[in-house]
XYZ file of C-alpha atoms in Angstrom:
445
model
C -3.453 -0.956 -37.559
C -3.186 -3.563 -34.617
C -1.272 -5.943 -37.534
C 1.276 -3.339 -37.954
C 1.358 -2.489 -34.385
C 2.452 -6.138 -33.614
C 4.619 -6.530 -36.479
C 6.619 -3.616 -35.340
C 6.601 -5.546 -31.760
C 7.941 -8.061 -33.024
C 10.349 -7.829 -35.551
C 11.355 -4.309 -34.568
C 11.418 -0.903 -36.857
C 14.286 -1.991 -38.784
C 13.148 -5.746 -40.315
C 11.439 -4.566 -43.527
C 13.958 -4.330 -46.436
C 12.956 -0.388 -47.298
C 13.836 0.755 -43.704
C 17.217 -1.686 -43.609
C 19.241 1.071 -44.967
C 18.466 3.674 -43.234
C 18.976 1.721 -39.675
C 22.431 0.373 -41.084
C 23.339 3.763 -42.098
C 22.219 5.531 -38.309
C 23.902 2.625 -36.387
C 27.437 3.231 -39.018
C 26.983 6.762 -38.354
C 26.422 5.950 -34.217
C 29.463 4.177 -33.952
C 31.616 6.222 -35.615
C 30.409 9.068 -33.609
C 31.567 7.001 -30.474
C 34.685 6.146 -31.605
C 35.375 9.983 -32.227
C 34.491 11.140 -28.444
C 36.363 8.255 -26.934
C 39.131 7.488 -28.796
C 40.418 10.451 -31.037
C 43.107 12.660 -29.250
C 41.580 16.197 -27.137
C 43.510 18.153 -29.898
C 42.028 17.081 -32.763
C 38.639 15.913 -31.842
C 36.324 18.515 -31.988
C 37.212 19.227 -35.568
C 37.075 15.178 -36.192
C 33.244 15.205 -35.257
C 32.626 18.637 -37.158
C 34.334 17.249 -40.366
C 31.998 13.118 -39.557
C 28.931 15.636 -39.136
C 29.869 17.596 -41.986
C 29.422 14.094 -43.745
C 26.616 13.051 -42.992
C 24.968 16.132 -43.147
C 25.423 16.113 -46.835
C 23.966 13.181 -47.063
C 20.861 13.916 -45.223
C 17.651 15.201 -47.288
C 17.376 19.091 -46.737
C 13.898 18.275 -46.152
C 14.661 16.477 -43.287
C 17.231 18.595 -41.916
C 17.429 18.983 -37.998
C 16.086 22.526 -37.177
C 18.282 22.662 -33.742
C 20.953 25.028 -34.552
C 23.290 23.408 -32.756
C 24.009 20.628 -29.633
C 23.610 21.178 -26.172
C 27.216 21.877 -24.883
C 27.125 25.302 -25.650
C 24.003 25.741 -24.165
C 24.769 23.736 -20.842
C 27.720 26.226 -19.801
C 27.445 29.585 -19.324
C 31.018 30.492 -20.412
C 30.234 34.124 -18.955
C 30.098 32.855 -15.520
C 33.742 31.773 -13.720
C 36.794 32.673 -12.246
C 40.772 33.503 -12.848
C 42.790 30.849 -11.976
C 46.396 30.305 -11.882
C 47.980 28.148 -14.448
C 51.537 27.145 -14.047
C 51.509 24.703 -16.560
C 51.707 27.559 -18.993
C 55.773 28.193 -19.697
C 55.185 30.721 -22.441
C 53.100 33.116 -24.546
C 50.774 30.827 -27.162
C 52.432 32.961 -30.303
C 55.302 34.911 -31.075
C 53.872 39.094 -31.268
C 56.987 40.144 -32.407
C 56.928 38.469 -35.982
C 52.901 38.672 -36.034
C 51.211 41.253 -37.851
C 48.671 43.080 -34.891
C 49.086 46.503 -33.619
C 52.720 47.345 -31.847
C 51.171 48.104 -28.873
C 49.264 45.122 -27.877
C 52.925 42.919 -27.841
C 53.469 43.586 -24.444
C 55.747 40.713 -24.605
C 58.382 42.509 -26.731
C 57.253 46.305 -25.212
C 58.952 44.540 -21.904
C 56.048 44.902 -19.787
C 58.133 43.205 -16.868
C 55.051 41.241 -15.056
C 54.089 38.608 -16.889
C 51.794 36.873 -14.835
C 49.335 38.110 -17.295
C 49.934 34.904 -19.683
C 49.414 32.542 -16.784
C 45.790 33.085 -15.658
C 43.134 30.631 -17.095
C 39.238 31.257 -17.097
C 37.694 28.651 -15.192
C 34.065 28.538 -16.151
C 31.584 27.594 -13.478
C 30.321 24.061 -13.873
C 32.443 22.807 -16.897
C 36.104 23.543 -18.552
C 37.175 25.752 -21.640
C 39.711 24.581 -23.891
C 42.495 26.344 -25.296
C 41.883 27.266 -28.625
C 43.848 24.379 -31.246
C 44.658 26.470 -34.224
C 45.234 23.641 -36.576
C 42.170 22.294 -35.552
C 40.434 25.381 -35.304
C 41.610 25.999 -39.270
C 40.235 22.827 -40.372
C 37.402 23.329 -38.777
C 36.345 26.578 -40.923
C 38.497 25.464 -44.021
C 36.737 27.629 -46.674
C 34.999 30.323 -44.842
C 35.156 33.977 -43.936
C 35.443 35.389 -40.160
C 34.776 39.115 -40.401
C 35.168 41.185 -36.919
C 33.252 43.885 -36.939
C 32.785 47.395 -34.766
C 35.613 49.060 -32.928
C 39.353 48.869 -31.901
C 38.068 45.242 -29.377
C 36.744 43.521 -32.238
C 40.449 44.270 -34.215
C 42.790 43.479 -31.279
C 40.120 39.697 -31.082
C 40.663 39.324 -34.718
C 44.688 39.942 -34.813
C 44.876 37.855 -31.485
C 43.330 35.289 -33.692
C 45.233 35.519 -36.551
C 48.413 34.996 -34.853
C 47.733 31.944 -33.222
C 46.659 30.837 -36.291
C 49.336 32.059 -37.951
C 51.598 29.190 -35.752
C 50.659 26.619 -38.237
C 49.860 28.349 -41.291
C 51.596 31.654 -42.578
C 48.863 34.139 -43.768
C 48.595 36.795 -46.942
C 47.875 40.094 -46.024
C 45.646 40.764 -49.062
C 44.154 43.972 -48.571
C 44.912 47.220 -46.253
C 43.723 50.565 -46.210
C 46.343 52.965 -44.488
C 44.805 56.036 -43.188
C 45.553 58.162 -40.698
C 43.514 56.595 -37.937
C 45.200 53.366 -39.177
C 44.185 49.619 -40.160
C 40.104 50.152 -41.062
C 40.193 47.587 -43.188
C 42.653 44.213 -43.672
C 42.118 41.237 -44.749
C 43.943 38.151 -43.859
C 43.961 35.024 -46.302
C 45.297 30.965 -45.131
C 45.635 30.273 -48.808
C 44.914 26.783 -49.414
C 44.069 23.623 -48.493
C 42.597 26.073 -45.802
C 41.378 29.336 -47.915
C 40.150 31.241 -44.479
C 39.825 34.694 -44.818
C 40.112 36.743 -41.531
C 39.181 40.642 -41.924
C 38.583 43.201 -39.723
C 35.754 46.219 -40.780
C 36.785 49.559 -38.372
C 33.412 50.806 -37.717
C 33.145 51.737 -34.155
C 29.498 52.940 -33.879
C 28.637 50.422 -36.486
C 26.281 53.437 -38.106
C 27.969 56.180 -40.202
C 29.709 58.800 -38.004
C 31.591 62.257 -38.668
C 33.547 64.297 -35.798
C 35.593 62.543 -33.004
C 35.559 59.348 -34.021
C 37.456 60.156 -37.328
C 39.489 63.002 -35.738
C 40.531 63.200 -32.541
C 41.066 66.554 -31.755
C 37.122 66.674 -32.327
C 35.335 66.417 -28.854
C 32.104 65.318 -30.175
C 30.133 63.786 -33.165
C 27.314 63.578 -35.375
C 25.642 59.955 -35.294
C 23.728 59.623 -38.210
C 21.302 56.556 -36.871
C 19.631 55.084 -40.460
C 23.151 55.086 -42.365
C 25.286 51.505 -41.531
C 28.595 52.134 -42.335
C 30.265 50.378 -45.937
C 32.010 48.440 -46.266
C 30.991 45.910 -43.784
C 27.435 46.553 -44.321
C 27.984 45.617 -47.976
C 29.640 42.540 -47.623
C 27.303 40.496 -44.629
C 26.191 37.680 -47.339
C 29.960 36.701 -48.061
C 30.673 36.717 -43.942
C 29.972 32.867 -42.443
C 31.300 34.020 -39.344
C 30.755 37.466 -38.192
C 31.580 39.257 -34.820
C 30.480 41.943 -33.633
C 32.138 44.196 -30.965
C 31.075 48.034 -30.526
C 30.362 49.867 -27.520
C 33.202 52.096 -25.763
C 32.417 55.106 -28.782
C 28.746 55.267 -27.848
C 29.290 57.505 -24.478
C 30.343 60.412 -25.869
C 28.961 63.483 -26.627
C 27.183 63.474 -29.924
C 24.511 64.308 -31.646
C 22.070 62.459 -33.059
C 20.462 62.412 -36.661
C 17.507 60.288 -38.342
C 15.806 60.258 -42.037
C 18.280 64.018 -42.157
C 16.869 65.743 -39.110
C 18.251 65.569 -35.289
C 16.309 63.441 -33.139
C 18.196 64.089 -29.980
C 21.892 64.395 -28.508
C 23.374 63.366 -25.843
C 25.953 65.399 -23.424
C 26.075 68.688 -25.653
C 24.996 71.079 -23.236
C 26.334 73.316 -26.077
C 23.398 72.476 -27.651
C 20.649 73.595 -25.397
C 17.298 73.383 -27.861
C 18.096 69.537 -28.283
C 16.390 67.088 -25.908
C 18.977 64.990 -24.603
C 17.858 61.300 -25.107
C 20.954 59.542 -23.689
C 23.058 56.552 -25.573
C 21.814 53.269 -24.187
C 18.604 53.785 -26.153
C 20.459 54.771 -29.477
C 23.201 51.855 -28.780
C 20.376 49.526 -28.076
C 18.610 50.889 -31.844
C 22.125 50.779 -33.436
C 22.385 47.343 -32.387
C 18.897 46.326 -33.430
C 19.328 47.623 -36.747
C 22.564 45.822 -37.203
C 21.210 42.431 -36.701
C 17.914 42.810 -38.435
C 20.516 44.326 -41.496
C 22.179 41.155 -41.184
C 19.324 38.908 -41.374
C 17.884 40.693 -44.560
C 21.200 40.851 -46.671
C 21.980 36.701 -45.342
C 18.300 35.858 -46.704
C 18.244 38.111 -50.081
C 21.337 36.611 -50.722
C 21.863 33.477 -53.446
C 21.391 30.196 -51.767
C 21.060 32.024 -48.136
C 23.639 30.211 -46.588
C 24.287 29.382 -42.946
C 26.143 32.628 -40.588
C 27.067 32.646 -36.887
C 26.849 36.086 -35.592
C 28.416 36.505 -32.483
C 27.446 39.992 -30.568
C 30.351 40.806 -27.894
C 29.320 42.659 -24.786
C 31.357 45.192 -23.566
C 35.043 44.566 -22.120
C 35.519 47.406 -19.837
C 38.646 49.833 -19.163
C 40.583 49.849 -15.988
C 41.809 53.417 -15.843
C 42.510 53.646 -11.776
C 40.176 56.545 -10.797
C 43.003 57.280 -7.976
C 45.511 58.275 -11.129
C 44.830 60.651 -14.177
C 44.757 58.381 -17.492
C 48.394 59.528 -17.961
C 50.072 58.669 -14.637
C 52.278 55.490 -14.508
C 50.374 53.234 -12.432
C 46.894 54.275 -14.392
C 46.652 50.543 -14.611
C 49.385 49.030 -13.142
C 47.913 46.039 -10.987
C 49.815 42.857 -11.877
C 46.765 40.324 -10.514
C 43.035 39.942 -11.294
C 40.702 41.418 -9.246
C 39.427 38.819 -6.754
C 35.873 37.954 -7.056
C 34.384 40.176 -4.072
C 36.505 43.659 -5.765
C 35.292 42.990 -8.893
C 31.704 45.098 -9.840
C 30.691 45.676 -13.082
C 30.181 48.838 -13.697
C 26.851 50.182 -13.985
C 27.201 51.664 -17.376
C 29.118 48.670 -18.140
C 26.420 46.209 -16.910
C 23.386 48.171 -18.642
C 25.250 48.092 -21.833
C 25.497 44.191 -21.495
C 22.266 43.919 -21.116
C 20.921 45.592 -24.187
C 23.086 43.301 -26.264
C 22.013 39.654 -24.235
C 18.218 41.303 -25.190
C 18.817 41.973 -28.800
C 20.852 38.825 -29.672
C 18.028 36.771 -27.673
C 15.275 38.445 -29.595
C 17.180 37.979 -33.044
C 18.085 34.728 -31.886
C 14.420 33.914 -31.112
C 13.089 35.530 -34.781
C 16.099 33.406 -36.540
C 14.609 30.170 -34.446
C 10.991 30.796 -35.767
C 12.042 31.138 -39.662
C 14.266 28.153 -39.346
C 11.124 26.684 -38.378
C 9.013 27.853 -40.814
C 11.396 27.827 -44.344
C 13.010 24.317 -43.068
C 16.667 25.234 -43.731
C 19.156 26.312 -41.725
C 20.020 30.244 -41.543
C 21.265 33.219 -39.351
C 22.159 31.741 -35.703
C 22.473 34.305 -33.566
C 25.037 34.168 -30.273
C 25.933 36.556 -27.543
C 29.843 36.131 -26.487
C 29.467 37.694 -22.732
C 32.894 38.428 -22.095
C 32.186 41.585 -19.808
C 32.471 39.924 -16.379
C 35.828 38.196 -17.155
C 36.997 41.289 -18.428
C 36.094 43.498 -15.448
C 38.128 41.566 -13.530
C 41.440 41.449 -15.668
C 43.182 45.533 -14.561
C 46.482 43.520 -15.154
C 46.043 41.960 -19.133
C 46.413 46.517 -20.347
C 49.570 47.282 -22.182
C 49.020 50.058 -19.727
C 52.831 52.565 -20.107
C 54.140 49.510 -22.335
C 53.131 50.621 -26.042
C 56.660 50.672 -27.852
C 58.881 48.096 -28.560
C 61.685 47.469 -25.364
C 59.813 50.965 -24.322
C 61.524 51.279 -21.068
C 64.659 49.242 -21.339
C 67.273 49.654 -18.814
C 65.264 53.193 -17.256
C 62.986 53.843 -15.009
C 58.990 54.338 -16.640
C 58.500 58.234 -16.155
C 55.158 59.719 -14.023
C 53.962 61.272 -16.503
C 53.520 58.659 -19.877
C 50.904 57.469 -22.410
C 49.114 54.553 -21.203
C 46.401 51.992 -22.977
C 44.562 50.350 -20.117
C 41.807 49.873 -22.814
C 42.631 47.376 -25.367
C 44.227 43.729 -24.476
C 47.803 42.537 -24.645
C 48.336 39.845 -27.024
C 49.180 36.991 -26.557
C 47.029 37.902 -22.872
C 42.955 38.056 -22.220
C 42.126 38.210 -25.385
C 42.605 34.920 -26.741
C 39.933 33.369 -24.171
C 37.364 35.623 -26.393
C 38.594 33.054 -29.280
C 38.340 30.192 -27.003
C 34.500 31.110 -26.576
C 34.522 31.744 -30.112
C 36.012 28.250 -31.228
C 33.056 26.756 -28.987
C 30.483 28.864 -30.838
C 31.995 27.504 -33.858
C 32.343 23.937 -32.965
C 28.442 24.614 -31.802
C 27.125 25.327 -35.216
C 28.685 22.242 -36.740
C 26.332 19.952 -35.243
């Protein structure tokens, strides 16, 4: 032992032939990986060191695989945490709405919403920067893979926001579209190659199977039926690599609530009087539970397993002004961000949040441990905390602005339709991608 010990003194860890290899090939790897961060441009780097790590990963014995699921950047800055600022160095929209294929009336753009100060504000995290999203960069970076948004109508206006940016450097296929009467449950965008990244989007806006409002309208309250995820997105989790999930403006409404065929509670039916009524942060809190630990089985029973970010959204609240009825012209017609003193989450809002930052650590925790134990990587679990940014955005709404050149040359009537839910595009939205491109980036080391 004390012969070795010296030796080792000595010479150092790296002078007997067996180990010379290994040494050369760290100290190749090293400086390449230092070359990367310090010379390659901002645009493309990112993907560079995801595509070198991608390399030497490959190389690398499985049984020595690193069991952190990814590096520390992402876990240094809370993205969550920041503030609006101005950016004047921003002279346009990052895509062209009018030739992209996302809902009409998110292209605020071409609906002539006349402010358009909403394209100029940047998020400014607290403590470190967040890069605009590089979609050829961004394409390399998940050549091959599938990113499936999953939940409601804010997971589908992320995903289209997405795929037109991407589409500024590679022209999509639309390869599969179900048109219903609620509209666009389920496409499926396809970068055919040398990229061949799907993109889909999987309506399901209480992520479990529901019947009443939610699939008619003129219905003013459902049946939630708790133990019954919704096809086809539960079906297809193994083929998703990337999978985000964004539900939560469906769950306060009045409903009622079944489990294994009988109701176990309801919530706002006083119509309903011999039902106890349980609330929904407890069923959106089991709805969400179920959904991960879903995802987890049908990732692990899979062939091969594989390795799946699953990024939980929290909620991204409304700004219908309480002073106006939902249908009055100025319902949301603030053309700034709130500053940071107006700006409360809401309490519903806030408790909502919080069950999904719980679940997605306690997955994320569970996912940790197996890691651990089967010595391969897995499920990796994220939570993209977009609420506070949102509360403070009343001006990124289409608000009156839903129809193409919807007000040209007239005056906007008191009395109009307005969407001060859902995000204009290019607007808000495309900082939820930003986050997401971090996740990403994340994952490949």
């Amino acid at each position: 032992m004390g012969e070795n010990t010296q030796e080792l003194a000595d010479h150092g860890p790296c002078s007997h032939p067996r180990k010379l290899l290994g040494c050369s090939l760290f100290a190749l790897f090293t400086l390449s990986l230092i070359y990367f961060i310090f010379y390659s441009s901002p645009s493309s780097s990112f993907a560079s060191y995801a595509n070198l790590f991608n390399q030497f990963k490959t190389q690398r014995s499985p049984k020595n695989a690193c069991l952190s699921p990814h590096p520390q950047e992402w876990l240094q800055c809370d993205y969550s945490d920041g503030k609006w600022v101005w950016d004047a160095s921003v002279t346009g929209p990052r895509y062209d709405s009018e030739n992209c294929d996302m809902k009409s009336t998110e292209k605020c753009v071409v609906n002539g919403k006349p402010d358009k100060g909403y394209l100029h504000w940047r998020w400014q995290p607290a403590g470190c920067n967040l890069s605009a999203l590089d979609p050829a960069a961004f394409l390399r970076l998940v050549r091959g893979k599938h990113l499936a948004f999953v939940g409601d109508s804010t997971a589908r206006n992320q995903a289209e926001a997405l795929v037109c940016q991407l589409s500024t450097v590679a022209q999509p296929e639309t390869a599969h579209r179900y048109e219903e009467r609620l509209g666009r449950k389920f496409w499926r965008w396809v970068f055919p190659a040398p990229h061949s990244v799907n993109v889909s989007t999987y309506w399901s806006p209480l992520l479990v199977r529901a019947e009443g409002h939610s699939e008619d309208y003129a219905m003013t309250q459902q049946a939630v039926i708790l133990d019954a995820l919704t096809e086809p997105w539960a079906a297809d989790v193994a083929a998703m690599d990337v999978m985000v999930i964004s539900a939560g403006h469906w769950f306060p409404r009045p409903a009622m609530y079944y489990e294994d065929g009988e109701v176990v509670g309801v919530y706002s039916r006083p119509d309903v009087a011999n039902k106890t009524d349980i609330g929904y942060l407890g069923v959106y809190r089991k709805v969400i539970r179920r959904t991960l630990e879903h995802v987890v089985g049908a990732t692990s029973s899979a062939a091969g397993g594989g390795e799946k970010l699953v990024a939980v959204a929290t909620i991204a609240p409304a700004h219908f002004d309480s002073k106006y009825s939902w249908n009055h012209r100025d319902a949301c017609s603030r053309t700034k961000p709130f500053e940071e003193a107006e700006a409360e989450v809401a309490a519903k809002d806030a408790e909502m949040r919080t069950v999904v930052l719980e679940e997605v650590a306690a997955a994320a925790a569970a996912a940790a441990r197996t890691r651990r134990r089967r010595q391969r990587w897995g499920v990796r679990f994220e939570a993209l905390d977009v609420t506070r940014m949102a509360t403070m955005r009343p001006d990124g709404h289409p608000g009156p602005y839903l129809f193409a050149h919807s007000y040209d040359l007239r005056p906007v009537p008191e009395t109009v339709a307005n969407d001060c839910l859902h995000w204009c595009a290019p607007g808000l939205v495309d900082t939820f991608n930003d986050m997401l491109a971090k996740m990403i980036v994340a994952g490949a080391g």
